[in-house]
Coordinates of C-alpha atoms and ligand atoms in Angstrom, one line a residue:
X1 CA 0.0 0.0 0.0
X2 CA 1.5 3.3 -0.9
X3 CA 0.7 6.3 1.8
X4 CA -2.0 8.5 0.3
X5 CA -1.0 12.7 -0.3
X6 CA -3.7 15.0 -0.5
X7 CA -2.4 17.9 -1.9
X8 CA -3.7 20.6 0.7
X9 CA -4.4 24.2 -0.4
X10 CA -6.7 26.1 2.5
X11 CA -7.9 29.3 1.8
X12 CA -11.5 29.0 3.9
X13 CA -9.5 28.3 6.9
X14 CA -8.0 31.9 6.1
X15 CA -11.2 34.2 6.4
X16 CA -12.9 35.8 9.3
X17 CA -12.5 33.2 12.7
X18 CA -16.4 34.0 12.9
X19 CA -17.5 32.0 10.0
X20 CA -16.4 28.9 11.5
X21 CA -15.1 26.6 14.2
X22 CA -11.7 24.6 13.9
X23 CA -12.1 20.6 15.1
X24 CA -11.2 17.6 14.2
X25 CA -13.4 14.7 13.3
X26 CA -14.6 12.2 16.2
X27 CA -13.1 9.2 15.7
X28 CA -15.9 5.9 14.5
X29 CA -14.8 2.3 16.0
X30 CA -14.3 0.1 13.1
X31 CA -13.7 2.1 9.4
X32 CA -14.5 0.1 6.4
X33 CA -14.3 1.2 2.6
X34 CA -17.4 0.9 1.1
X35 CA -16.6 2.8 -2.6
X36 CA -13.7 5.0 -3.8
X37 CA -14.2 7.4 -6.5
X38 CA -10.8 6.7 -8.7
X39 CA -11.6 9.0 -11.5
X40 CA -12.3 12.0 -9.0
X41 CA -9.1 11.0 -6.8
X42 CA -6.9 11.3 -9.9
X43 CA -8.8 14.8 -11.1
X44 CA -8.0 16.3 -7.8
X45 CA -4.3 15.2 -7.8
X46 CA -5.0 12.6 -5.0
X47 CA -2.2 10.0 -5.2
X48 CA -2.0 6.5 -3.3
X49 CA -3.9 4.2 -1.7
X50 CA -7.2 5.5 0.1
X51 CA -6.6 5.1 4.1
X52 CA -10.1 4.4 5.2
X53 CA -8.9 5.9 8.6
X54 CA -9.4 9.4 6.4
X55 CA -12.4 8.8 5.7
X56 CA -14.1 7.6 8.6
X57 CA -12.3 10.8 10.3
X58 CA -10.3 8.5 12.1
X59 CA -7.1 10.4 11.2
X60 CA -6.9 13.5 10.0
X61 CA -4.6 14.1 6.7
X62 CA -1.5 16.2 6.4
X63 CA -2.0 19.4 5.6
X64 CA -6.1 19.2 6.4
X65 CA -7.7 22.4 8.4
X66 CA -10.5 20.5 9.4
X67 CA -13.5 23.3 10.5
X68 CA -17.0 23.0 10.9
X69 CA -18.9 25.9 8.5
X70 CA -21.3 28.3 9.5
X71 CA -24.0 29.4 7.9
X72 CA -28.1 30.2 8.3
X73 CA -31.2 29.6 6.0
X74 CA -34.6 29.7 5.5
X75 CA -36.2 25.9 6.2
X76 CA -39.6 25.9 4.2
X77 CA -39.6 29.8 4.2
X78 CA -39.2 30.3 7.8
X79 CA -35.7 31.9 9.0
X80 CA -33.6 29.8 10.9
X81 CA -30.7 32.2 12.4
X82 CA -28.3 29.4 12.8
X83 CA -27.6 25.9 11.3
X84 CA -23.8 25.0 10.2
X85 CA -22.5 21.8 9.7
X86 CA -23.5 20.2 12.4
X87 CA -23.0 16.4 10.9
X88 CA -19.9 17.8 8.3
X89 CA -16.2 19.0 8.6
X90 CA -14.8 20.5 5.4
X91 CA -11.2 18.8 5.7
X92 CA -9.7 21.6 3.6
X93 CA -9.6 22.4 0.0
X94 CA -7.4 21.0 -3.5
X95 CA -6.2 23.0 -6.7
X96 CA -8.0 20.1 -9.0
X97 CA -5.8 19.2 -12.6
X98 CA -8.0 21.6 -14.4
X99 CA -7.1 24.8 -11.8
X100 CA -10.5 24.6 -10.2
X101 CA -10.5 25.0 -6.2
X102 CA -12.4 22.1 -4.4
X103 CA -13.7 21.3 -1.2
X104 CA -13.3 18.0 0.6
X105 CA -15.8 17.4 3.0
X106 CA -16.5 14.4 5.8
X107 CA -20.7 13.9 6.6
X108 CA -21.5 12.0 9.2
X109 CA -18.2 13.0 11.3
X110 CA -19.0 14.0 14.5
X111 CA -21.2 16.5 16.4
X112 CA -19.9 20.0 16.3
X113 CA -20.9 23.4 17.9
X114 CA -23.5 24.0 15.2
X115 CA -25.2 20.4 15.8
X116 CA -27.7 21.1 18.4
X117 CA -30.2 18.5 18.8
X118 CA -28.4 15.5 16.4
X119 CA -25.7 13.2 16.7
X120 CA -23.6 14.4 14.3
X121 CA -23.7 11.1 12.4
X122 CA -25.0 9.5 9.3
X123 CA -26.7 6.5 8.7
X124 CA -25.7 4.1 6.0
X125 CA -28.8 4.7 3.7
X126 CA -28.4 8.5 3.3
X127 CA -25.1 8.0 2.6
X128 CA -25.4 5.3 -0.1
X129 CA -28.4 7.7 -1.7
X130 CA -25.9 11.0 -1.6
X131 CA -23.0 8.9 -3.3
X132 CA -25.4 7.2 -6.3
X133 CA -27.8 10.2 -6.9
X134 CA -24.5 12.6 -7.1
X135 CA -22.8 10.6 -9.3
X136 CA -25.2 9.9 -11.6
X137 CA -26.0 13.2 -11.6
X138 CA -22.1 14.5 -12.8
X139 CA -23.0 12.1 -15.5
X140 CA -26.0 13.3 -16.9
X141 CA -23.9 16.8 -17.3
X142 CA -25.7 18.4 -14.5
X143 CA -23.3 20.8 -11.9
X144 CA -23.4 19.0 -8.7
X145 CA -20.9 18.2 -5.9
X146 CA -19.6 15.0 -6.0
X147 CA -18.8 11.7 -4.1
X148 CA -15.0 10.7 -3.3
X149 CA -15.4 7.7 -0.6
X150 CA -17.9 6.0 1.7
X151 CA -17.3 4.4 4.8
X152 CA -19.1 2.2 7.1
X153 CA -18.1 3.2 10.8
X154 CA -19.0 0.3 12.1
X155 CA -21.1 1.9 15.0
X156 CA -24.7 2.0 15.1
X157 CA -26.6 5.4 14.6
X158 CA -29.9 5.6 16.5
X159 CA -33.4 6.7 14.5
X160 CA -36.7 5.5 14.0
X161 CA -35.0 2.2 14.7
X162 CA -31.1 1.5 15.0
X163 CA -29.2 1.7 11.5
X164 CA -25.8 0.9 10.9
X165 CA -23.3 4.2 10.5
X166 CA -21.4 5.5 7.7
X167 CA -19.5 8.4 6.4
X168 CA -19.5 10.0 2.9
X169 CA -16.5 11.8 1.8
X170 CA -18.1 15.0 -0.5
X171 CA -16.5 16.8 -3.0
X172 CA -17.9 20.5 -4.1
X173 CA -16.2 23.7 -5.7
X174 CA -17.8 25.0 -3.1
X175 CA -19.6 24.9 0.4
X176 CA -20.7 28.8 0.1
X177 CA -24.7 28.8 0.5
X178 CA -26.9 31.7 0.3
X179 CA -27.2 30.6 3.7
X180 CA -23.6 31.6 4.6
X181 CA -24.5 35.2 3.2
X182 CA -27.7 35.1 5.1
X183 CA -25.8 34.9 8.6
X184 CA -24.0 37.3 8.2
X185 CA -25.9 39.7 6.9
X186 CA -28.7 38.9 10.1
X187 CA -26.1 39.3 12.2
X188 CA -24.3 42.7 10.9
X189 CA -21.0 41.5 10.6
X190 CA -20.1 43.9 7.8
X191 CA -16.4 43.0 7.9
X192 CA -17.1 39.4 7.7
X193 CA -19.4 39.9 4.8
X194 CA -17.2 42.0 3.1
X195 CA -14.7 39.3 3.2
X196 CA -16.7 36.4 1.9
X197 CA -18.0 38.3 -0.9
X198 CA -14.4 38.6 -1.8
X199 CA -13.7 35.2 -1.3
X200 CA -17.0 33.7 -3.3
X201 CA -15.6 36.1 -5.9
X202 CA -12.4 35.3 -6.6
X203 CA -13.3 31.3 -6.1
X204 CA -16.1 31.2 -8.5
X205 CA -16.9 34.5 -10.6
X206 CA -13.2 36.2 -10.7
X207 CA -14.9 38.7 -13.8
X208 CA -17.6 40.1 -11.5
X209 CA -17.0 44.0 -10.5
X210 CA -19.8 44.7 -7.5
X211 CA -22.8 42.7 -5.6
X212 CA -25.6 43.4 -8.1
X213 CA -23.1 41.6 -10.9
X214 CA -22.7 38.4 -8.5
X215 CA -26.3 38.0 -8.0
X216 CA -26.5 38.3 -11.9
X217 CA -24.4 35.8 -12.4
X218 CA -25.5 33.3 -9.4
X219 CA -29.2 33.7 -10.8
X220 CA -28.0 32.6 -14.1
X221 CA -26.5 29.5 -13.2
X222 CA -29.3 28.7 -10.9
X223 CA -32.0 29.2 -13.6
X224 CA -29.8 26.6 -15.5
X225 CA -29.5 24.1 -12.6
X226 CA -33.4 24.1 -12.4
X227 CA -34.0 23.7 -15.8
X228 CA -31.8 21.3 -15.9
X229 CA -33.4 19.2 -12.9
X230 CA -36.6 19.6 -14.0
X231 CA -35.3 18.2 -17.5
X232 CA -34.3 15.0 -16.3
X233 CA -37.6 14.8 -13.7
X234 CA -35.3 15.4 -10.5
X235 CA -37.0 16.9 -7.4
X236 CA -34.1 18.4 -5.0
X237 CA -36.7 17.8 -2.1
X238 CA -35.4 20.8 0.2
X239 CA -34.2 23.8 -1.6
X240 CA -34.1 25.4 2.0
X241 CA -31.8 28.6 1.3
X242 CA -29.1 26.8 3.4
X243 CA -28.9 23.9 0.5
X244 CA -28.3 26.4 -2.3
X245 CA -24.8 26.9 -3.6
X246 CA -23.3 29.6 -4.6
X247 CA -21.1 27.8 -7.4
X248 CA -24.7 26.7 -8.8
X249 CA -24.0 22.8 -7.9
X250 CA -27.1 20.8 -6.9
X251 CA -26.1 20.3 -3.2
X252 CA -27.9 18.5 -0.3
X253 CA -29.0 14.9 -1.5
X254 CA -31.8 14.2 1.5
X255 CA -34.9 13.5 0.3
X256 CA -34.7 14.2 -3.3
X257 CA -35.9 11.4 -6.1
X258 CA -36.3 11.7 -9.7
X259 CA -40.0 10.6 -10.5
X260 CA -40.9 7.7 -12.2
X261 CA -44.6 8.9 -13.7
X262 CA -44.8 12.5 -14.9
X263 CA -46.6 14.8 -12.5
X264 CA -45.9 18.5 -12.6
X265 CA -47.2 18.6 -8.8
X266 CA -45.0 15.6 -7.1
X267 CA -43.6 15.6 -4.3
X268 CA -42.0 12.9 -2.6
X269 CA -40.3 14.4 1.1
X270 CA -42.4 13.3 4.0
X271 CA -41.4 16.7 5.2
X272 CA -42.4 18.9 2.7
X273 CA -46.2 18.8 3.7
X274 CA -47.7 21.6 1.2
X275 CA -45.7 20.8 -1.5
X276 CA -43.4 24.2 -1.5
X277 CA -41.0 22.1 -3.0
X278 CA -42.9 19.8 -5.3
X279 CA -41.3 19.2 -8.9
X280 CA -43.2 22.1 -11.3
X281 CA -42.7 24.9 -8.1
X282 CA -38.6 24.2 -8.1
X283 CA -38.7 27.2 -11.1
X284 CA -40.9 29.5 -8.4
X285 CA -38.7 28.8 -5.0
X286 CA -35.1 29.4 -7.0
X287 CA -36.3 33.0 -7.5
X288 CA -37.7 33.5 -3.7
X289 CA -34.1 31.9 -2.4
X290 CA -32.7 34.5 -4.8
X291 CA -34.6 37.4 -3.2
X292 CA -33.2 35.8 -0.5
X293 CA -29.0 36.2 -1.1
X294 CA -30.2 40.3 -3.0
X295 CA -31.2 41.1 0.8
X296 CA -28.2 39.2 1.9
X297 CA -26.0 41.2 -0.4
X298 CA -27.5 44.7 0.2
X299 CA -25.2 45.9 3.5
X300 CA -22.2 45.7 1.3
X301 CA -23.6 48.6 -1.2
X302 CA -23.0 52.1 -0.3
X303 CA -26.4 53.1 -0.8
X304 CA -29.5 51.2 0.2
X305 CA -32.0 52.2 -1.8
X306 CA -29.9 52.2 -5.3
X307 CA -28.9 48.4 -3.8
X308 CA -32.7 47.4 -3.1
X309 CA -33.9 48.7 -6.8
X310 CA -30.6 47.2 -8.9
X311 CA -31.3 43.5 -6.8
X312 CA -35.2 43.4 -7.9
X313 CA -34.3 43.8 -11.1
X314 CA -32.0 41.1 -11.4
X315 CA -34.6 38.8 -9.2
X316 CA -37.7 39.8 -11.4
X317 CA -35.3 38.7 -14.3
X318 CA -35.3 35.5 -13.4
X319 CA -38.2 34.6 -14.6
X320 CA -37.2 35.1 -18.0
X321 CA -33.5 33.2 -17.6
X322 CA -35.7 30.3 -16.8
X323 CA -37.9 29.9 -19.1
X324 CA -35.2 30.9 -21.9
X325 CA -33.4 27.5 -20.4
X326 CA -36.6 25.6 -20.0
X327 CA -37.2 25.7 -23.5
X328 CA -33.8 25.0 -25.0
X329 CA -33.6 21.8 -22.7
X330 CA -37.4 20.7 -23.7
X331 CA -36.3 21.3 -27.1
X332 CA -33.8 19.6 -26.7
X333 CA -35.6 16.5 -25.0
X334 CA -38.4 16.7 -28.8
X335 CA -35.2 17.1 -31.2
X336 CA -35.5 20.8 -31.9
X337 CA -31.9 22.2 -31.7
X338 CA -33.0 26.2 -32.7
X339 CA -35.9 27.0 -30.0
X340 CA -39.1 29.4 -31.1
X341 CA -41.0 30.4 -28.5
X342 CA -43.9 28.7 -30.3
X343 CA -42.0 25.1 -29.3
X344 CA -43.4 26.0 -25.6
X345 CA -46.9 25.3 -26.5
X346 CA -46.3 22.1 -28.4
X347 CA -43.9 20.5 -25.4
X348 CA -46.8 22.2 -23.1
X349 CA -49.3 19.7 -24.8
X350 CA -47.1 16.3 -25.1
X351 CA -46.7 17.2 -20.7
X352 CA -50.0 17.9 -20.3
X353 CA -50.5 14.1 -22.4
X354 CA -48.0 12.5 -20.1
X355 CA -50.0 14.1 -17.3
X356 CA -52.8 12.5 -18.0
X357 CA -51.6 9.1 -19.0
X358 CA -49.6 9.2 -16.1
X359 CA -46.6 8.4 -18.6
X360 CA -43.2 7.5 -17.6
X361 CA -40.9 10.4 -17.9
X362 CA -37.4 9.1 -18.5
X363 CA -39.0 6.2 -21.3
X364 CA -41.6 8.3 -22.6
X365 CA -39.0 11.3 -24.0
X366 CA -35.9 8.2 -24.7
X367 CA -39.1 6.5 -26.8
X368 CA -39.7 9.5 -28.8
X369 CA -36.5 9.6 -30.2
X370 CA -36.8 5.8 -31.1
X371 CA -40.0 6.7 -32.8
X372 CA -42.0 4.0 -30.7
X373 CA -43.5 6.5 -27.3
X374 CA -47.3 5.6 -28.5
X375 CA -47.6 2.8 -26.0
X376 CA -46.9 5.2 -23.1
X377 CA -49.6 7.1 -23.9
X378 CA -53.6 5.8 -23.1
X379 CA -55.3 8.4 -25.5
X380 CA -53.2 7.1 -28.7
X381 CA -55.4 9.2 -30.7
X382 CA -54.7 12.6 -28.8
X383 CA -50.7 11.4 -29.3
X384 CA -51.2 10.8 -33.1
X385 CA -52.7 14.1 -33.3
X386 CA -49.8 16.0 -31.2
X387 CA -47.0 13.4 -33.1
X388 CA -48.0 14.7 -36.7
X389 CA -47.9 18.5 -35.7
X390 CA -44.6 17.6 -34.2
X391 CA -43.4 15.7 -37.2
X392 CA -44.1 18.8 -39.0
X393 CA -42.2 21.4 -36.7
X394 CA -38.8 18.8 -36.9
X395 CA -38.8 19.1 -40.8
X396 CA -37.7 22.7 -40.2
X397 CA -34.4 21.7 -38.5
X398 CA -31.5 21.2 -40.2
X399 CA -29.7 18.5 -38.1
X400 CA -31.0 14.8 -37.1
X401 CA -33.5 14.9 -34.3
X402 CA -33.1 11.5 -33.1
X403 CA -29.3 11.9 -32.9
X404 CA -30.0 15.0 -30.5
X405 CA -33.0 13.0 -28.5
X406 CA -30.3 10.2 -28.2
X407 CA -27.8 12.5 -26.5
X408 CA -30.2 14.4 -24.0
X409 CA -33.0 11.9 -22.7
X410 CA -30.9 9.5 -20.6
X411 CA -32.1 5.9 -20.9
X412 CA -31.2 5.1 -16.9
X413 CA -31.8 7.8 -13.9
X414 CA -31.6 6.4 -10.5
X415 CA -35.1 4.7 -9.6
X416 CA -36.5 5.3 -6.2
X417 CA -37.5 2.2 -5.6
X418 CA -34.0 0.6 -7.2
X419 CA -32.2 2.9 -4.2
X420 CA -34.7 1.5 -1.4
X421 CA -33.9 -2.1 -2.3
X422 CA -29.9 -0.8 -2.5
X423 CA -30.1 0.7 1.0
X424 CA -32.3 -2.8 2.7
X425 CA -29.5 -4.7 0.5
X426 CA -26.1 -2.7 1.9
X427 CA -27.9 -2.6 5.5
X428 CA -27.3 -6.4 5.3
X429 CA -23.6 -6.3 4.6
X430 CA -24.5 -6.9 0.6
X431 CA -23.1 -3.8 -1.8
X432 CA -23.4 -5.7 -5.0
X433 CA -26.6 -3.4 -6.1
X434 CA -24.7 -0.5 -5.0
X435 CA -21.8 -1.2 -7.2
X436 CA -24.1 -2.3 -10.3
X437 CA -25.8 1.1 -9.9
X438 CA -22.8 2.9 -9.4
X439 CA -21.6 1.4 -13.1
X440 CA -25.0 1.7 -14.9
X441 CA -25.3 5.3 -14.2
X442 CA -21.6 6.3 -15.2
X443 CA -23.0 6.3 -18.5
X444 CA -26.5 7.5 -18.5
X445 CA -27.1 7.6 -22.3
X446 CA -26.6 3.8 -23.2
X447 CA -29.0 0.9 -22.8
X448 CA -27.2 -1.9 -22.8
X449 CA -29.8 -4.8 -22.5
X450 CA -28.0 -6.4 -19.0
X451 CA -29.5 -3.0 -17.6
X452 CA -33.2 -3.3 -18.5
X453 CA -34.3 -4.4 -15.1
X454 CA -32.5 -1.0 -14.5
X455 CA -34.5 1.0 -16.8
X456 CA -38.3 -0.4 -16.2
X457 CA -40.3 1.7 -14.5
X458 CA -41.7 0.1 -10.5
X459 CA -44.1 -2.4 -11.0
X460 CA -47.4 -1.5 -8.3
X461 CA -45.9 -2.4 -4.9
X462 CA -42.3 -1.5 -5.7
X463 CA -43.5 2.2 -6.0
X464 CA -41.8 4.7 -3.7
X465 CA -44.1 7.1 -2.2
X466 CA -41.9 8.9 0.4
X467 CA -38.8 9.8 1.0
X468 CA -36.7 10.5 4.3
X469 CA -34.1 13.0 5.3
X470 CA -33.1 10.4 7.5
X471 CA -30.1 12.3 9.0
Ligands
AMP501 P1 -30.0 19.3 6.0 O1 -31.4 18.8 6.2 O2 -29.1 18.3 5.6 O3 -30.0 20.5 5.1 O4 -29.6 19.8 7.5 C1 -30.1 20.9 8.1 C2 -29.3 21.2 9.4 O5 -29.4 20.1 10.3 C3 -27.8 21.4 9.1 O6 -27.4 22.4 10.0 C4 -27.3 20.1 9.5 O7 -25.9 20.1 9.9 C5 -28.2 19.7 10.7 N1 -28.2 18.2 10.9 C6 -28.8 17.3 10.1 N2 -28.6 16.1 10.5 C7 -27.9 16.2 11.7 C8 -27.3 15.2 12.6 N3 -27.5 13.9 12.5 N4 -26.6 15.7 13.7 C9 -26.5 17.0 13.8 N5 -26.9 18.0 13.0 C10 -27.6 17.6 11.9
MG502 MG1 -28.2 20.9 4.1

């Protein structure tokens, strides 16, 4: 076994002592190595074998800085003045291979100041979820943090019932949420602020000249991200302001799910009671959380009032950023590669057909560009109709639509109901699912026909109807 260097570069540790506490990891009693992420290791210059002491936070790394974050949110629009990492530890940060600054993160390491009721632990099921959805979301193209390791601890972690531990090793450009804004903003620390606007800055948009510009640029890649969730039928679950990056990665993996049958109004957290964040409102709540960071970001303007009218701007903007990157991915998902703002109605009516045929999402759009969706559909003759009007729009483009269908609909998302039986698997010791799952999702676009049982939709009583935070 060759000694593993982590090539250590930590500029968080460098800001303001108040926007975090310094501690190490509490140690787990029997680390094992569930998964190691290979590819990632070798982008973030990570050389040797992995010590599964790391990654249980067993041992803490030379050259590691290991801090628990601060930050605030809103939880399902009500202000919570202080959350943090209160199950995490950033370990410290890496310069990847392409110049890119990264976090490293433990979850599930140990309580911290900022845990206040919980254990600071993770169960084995969470953890499992976070590393496959993640994944398999960098591989459908979509900006997300990612997953290096998973451990089991070999200790028990104590919820509805008692679940066997674990701890996932998360990688992210970086951990800065509206959240971390938010805190300080609530709590007037102007010098503090000051300094993380510099630091979110220089780390993610070094072109931007003032606050109104970041905002800008942060709603931009956020009206991307949701359009890009909602074109693969991903519900985040708990786009609380706390679990919003400011690098525009998909972050927090709790209870999200990516639905099986189309429904513009699903929801699947057993938390999320009125639907807030149910899949069609994900476009609404982005702009609220980024009304959200513009009254975050005010204190460090001059003048309030010029401040307040330049942020609304750029928030009542939004609007239009998403559905400009709606319709280029919908487009995308029917063959049309030069969107009209005509194209809106027609995907409007093939959703409203999936609506109420209760189609499956992922198959329904892959069979379109197969030419054989009919059978998804129970009013064939209502699909006939929409098909020939659709057939007609597509001779106007120039390039192959089937070649672009082939290329945006994945043929394989991550299945509820395939993650349950993953997790009741792995909590007995057996990771062979995990693994297969793991491989079929590296490469979302193919359908090789040893995956089908991957691909097919739940059959009645393998249907997930809620998920859990289960932290
Ligand atoms: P999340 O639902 O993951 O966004 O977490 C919301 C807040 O609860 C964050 O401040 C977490 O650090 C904290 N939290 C979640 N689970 C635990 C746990 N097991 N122990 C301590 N704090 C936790
Ligand atoms: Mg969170």
């Amino acid at each position: 076994m060759t000694q593993q260097h982590i090539p250590f570069d930590n500029s968080y540790a460098r800001l303001p002592e108040g926007l975090f506490h310094r501690q190490s990891a509490t140690p787990v009693k029997a680390p094992s190595l569930i998964a190691w992420n290979a590819p990632l290791a070798a982008e973030l210059g990570i050389t040797g074998d992995p010590d599964p002491m790391v990654y249980a936070g067993n041992a803490t790394p030379e050259g590691a800085a290991p801090l628990a974050q601060l930050y605030a949110g809103h939880q399902f629009g009500q202000w919570n003045p202080q959350l943090g990492d209160g199950r995490a530890l950033l370990l410290g940060e890496v310069v990847d291979r392409d110049g890119h600054r990264r976090d490293i993160q433990l979850k599930g390491s140990g309580p911290t100041p900022y845990s206040r009721m919980g254990d600071g632990r993770a169960a084995l099921g969470p953890v499992l979820r976070e590393y496959v959805v993640s994944e398999a979301m960098h591989a459908l193209g979509i900006p997300t943090t990612r997953a290096l390791a998973a451990v089991r601890s070999g200790e028990e972690v104590i919820r509805e019932r008692p679940l066997p531990g674990a701890v996932l090793t998360r990688v992210a450009s970086s951990h800065i949420r509206v959240g971390t804004f938010q805190v300080l903003a609530a709590r007037q620390q102007d010098e503090a602020l000051s300094a993380l606007y510099a630091h979110t800055v220089d780390r993610h948009y070094p072109d931007v000249k003032d606050p109104v510009d970041l905002l800008a640029r942060v709603t931009e890649r956020q009206a991307e991200l949701v359009a890009q969730w909602l074109s693969v039928g991903f519900i985040h679950g708990v786009m609380n302001t706390d679990n919003c990056a400011l690098s525009g990665e998909t972050i927090d993996y709790g209870p999200c799910a990516f639905m099986d049958q189309y429904n513009p109004e699903m929801v699947f957290s057993s938390i999320d009671r009125r639907g807030r964040y149910a899949y069609a409102a994900q476009a609404d709540v982005i702009v609220w959380n980024m009304a959200q960071l513009a009254t975050a970001l005010v204190p460090l303007l001059p003048d309030t009032d010029a401040a307040i009218k330049a942020m609304t701007e750029v928030v009542h903007g939004m609007g239009d950023l998403l559905r400009a990157a709606w319709l280029k991915r919908f487009c995308a998902k029917i063959g049309i590669a030069e969107p009209r703002a005509e194209d809106a109605a027609l995907i409007g009516e093939l959703m409203q057909l999936m609506d109420a045929g209760q189609a499956d999402f992922t198959n329904t759009f892959r069979a379109l560009g197969r030419g054989d969706a009919r059978d998804q559909f129970t009013d064939r003759a209502a699909f006939d109709a929409w098909e020939s009007r659709w057939k007609t729009r597509l001779e106007q483009e120039t390039h192959d639509p089937a070649a672009l269908m082939l290329t945006v609909n994945p043929a394989i998302i991550p299945r509820n109901h395939r993650i349950e039986q993953m997790i009741a698997a792995a909590e007995q010791g057996d990771d062979t699912l995990f693994h297969r799952l793991n491989a079929a999702l590296a490469n979302p676009f193919d359908a090789p026909d040893a995956d089908e049982d991957l691909r097919r939709p739940p059959l009645p009583d393998e249907r997930v109807r809620a998920t859990f935070c289960g932290t």
